[in-house]
PDB file of C-alpha atoms in Angstrom:
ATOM      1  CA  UNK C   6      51.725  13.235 -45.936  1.00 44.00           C
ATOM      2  CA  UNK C   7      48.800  11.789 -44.769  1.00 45.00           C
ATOM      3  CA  UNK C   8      49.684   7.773 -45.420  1.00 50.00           C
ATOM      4  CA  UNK C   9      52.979   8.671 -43.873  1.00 52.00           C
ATOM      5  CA  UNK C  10      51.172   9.581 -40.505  1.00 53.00           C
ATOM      6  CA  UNK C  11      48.535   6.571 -40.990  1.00 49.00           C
ATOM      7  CA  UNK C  12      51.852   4.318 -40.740  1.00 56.00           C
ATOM      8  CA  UNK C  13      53.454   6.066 -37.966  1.00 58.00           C
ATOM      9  CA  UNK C  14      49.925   5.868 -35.949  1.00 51.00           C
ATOM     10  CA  UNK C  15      49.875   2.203 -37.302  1.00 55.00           C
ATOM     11  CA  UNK C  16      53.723   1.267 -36.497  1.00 55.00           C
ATOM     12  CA  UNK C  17      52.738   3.024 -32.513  1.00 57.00           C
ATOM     13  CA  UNK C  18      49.773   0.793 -32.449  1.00 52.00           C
ATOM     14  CA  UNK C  19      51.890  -2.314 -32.905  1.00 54.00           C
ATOM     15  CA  UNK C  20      54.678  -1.060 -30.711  1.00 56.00           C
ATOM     16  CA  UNK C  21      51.855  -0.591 -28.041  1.00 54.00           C
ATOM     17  CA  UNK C  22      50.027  -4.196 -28.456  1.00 53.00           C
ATOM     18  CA  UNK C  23      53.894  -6.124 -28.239  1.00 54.00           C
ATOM     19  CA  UNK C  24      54.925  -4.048 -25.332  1.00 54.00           C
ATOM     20  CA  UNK C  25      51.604  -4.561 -23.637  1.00 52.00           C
ATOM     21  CA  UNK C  26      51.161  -8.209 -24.580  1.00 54.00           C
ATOM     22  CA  UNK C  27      54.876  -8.875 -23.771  1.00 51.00           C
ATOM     23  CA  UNK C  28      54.300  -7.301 -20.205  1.00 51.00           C
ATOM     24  CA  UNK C  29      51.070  -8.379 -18.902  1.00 51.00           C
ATOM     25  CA  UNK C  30      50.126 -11.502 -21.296  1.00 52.00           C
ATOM     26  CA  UNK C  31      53.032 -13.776 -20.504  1.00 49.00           C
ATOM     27  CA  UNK C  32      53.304 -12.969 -16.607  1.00 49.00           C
ATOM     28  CA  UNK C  33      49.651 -13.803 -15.542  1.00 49.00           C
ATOM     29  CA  UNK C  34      50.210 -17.109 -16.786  1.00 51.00           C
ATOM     30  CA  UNK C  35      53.753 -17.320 -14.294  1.00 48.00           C
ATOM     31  CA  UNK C  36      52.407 -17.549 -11.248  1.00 48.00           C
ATOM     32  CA  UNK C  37      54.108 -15.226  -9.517  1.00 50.00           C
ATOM     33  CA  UNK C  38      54.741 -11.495  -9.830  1.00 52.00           C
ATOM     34  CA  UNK C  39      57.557 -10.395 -12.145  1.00 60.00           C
ATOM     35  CA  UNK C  40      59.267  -7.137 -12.236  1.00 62.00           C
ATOM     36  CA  UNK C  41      59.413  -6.346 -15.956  1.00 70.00           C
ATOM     37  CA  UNK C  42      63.529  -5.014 -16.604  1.00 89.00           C
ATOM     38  CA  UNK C  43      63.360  -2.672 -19.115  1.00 91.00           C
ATOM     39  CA  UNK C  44      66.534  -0.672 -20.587  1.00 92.00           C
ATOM     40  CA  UNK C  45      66.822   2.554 -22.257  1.00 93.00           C
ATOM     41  CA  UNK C  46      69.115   4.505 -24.378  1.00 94.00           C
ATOM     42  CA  UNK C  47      69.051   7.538 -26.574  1.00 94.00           C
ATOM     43  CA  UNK C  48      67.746   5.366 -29.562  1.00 94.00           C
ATOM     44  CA  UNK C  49      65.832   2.448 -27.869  1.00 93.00           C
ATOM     45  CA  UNK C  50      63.533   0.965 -24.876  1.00 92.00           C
ATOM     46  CA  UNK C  51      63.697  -2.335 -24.811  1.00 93.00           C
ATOM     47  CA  UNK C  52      61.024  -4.529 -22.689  1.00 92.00           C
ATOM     48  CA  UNK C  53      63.388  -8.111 -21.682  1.00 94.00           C
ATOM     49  CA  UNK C  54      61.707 -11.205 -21.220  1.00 93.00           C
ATOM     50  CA  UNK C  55      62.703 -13.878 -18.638  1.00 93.00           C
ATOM     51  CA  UNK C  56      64.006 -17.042 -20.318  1.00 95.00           C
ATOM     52  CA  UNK C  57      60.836 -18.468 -18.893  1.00 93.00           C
ATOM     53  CA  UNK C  58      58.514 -15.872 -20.407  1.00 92.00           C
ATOM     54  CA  UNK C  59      60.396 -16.204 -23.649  1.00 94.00           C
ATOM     55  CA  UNK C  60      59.632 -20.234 -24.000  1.00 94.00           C
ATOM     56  CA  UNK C  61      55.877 -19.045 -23.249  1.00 93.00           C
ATOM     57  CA  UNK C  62      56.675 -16.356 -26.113  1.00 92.00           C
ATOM     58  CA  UNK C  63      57.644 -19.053 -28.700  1.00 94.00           C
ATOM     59  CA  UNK C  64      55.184 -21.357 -27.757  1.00 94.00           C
ATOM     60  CA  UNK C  65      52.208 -19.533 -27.731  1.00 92.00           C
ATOM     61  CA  UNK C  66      53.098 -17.342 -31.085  1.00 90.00           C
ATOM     62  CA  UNK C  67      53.089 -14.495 -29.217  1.00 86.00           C
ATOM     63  CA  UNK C  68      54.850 -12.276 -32.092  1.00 87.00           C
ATOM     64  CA  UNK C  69      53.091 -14.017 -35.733  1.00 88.00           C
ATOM     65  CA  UNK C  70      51.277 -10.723 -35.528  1.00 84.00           C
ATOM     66  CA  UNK C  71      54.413  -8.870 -36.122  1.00 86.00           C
ATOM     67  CA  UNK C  72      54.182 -10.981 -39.311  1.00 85.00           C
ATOM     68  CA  UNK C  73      51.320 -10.005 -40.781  1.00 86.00           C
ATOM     69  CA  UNK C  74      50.838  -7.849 -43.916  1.00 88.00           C
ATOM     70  CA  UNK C  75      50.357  -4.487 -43.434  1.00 87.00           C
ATOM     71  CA  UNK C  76      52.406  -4.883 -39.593  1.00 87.00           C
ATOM     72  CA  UNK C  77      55.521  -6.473 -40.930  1.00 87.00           C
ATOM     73  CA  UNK C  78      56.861  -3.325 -43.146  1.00 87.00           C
ATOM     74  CA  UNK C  79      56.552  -1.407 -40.073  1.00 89.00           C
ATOM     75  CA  UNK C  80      59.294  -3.555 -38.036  1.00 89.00           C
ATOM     76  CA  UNK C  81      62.430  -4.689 -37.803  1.00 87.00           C
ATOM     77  CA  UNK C  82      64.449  -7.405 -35.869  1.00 89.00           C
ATOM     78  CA  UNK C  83      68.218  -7.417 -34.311  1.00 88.00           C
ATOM     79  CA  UNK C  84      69.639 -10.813 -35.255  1.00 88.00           C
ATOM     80  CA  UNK C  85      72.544 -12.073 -32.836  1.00 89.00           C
ATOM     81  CA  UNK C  86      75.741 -12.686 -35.338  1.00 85.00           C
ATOM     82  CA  UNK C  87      75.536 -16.809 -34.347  1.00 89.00           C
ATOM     83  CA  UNK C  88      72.215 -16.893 -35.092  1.00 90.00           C
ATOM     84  CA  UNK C  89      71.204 -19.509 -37.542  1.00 88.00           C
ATOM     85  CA  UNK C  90      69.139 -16.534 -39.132  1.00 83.00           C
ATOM     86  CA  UNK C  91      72.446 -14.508 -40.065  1.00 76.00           C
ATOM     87  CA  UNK C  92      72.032 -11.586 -42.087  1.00 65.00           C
ATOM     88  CA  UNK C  93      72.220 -11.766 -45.949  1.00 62.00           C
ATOM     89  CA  UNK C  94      72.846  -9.122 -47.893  1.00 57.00           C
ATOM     90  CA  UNK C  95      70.722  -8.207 -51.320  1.00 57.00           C
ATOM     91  CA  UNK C  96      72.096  -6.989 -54.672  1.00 58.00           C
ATOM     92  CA  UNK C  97      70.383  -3.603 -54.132  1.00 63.00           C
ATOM     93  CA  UNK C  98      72.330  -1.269 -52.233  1.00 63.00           C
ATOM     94  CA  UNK C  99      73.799  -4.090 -49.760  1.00 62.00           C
ATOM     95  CA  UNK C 100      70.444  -3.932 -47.767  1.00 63.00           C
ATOM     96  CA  UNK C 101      70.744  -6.478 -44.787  1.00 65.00           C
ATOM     97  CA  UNK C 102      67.475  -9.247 -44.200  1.00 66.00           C
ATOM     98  CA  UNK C 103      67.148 -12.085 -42.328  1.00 66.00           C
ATOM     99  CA  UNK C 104      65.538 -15.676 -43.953  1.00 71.00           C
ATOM    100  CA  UNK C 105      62.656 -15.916 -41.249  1.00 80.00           C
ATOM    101  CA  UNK C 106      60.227 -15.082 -39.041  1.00 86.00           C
ATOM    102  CA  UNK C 107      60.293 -12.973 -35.946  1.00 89.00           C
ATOM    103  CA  UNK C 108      58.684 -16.448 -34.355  1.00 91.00           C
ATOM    104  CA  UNK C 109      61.648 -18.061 -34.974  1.00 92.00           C
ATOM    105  CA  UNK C 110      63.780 -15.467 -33.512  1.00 92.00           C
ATOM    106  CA  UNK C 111      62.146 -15.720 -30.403  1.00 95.00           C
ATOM    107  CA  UNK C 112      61.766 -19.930 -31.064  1.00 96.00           C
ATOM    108  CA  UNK C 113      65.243 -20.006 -31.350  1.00 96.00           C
ATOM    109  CA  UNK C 114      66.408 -17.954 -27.942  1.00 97.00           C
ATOM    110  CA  UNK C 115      64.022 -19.715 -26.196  1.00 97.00           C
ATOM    111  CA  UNK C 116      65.378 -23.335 -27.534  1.00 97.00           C
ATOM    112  CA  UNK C 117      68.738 -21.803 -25.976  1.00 97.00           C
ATOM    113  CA  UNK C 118      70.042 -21.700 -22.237  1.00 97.00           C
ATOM    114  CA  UNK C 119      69.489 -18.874 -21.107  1.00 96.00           C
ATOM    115  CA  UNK C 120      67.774 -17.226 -24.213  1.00 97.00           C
ATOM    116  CA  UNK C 121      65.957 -14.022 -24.087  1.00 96.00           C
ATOM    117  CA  UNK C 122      64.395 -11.863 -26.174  1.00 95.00           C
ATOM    118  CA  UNK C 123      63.846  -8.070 -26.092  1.00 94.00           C
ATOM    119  CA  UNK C 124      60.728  -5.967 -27.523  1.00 92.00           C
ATOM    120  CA  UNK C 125      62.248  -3.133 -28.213  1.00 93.00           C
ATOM    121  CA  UNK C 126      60.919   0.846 -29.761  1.00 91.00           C
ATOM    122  CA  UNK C 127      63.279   2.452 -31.584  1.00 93.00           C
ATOM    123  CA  UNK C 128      62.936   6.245 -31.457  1.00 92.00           C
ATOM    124  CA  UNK C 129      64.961   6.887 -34.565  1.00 93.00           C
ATOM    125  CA  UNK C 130      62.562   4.739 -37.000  1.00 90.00           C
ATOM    126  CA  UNK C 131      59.457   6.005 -37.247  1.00 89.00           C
ATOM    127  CA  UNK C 132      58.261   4.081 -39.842  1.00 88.00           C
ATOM    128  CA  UNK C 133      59.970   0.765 -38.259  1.00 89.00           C
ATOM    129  CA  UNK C 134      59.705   1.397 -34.336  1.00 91.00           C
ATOM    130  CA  UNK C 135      58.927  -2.226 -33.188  1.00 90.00           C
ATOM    131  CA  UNK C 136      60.770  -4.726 -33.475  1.00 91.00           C
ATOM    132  CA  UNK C 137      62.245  -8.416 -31.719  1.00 92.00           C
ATOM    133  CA  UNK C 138      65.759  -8.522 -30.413  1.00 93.00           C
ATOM    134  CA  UNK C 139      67.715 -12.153 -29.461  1.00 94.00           C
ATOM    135  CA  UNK C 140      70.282 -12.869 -26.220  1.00 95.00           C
ATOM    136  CA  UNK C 141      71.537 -15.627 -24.836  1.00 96.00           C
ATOM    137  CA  UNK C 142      74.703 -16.159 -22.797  1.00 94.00           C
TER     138      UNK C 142
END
């Protein structure tokens, strides 16, 4: 009980630092003052990025962290379907993963017009609320 409330204090941490790093990191650098356009739903909040601010995002490493040992079990990514980081499925139990990084999830939208991508929570993981989401046009 107790290591399963270390993570979920752990996983909130992380959600915290993106969101806050996302929102105030990247847009003191723009030069100009952005309204940050964030979307909800039953399951998730998800903090968008400018194309601009995601280009900063990939070029400054802003999510390696989400990387790291100890930070990585505790999130997850949405990978578009034409992505060249398609889904793959394991032998055990048809689990879906990705070949990558969250870095080059956001690399990759920003290397596209229009790219974007989306910090999102997601309410219904506890153990995996943070995570990296891609758009583009």
């Amino acid at each position: 009980m107790r290591s399963v409330s270390i993570k979920r204090i752990g996983a909130g941490v992380c959600a915290a630092a993106a969101i806050a790093a996302a929102s105030a990191g990247i847009t003191s650098g723009a030069g100009s003052a952005h309204a940050v356009e964030v979307q909800q739903d039953n399951r998730y909040t998800v903090l968008w990025l400018t194309h601009a601010e995601t280009r900063q995002a990939a070029d400054m490493g802003l999510v390696r962290f989400l990387d790291q040992p100890g930070i990585i079990e505790h999130t997850s990514v949405i990978v578009r379907a034409d992505s060249q980081f398609q889904y793959l499925r394991t032998n055990e139990g048809g689990r879906r993963y990705f070949h990558g990084s969250k870095q080059q999830l956001v690399a990759e939208a920003a290397a596209r017009p229009g790219g974007r991508i989306g910090v999102y929570l997601d309410r219904t993981q506890p153990n995996r609320p943070i995570g990296i989401t891609q758009y583009w046009p």
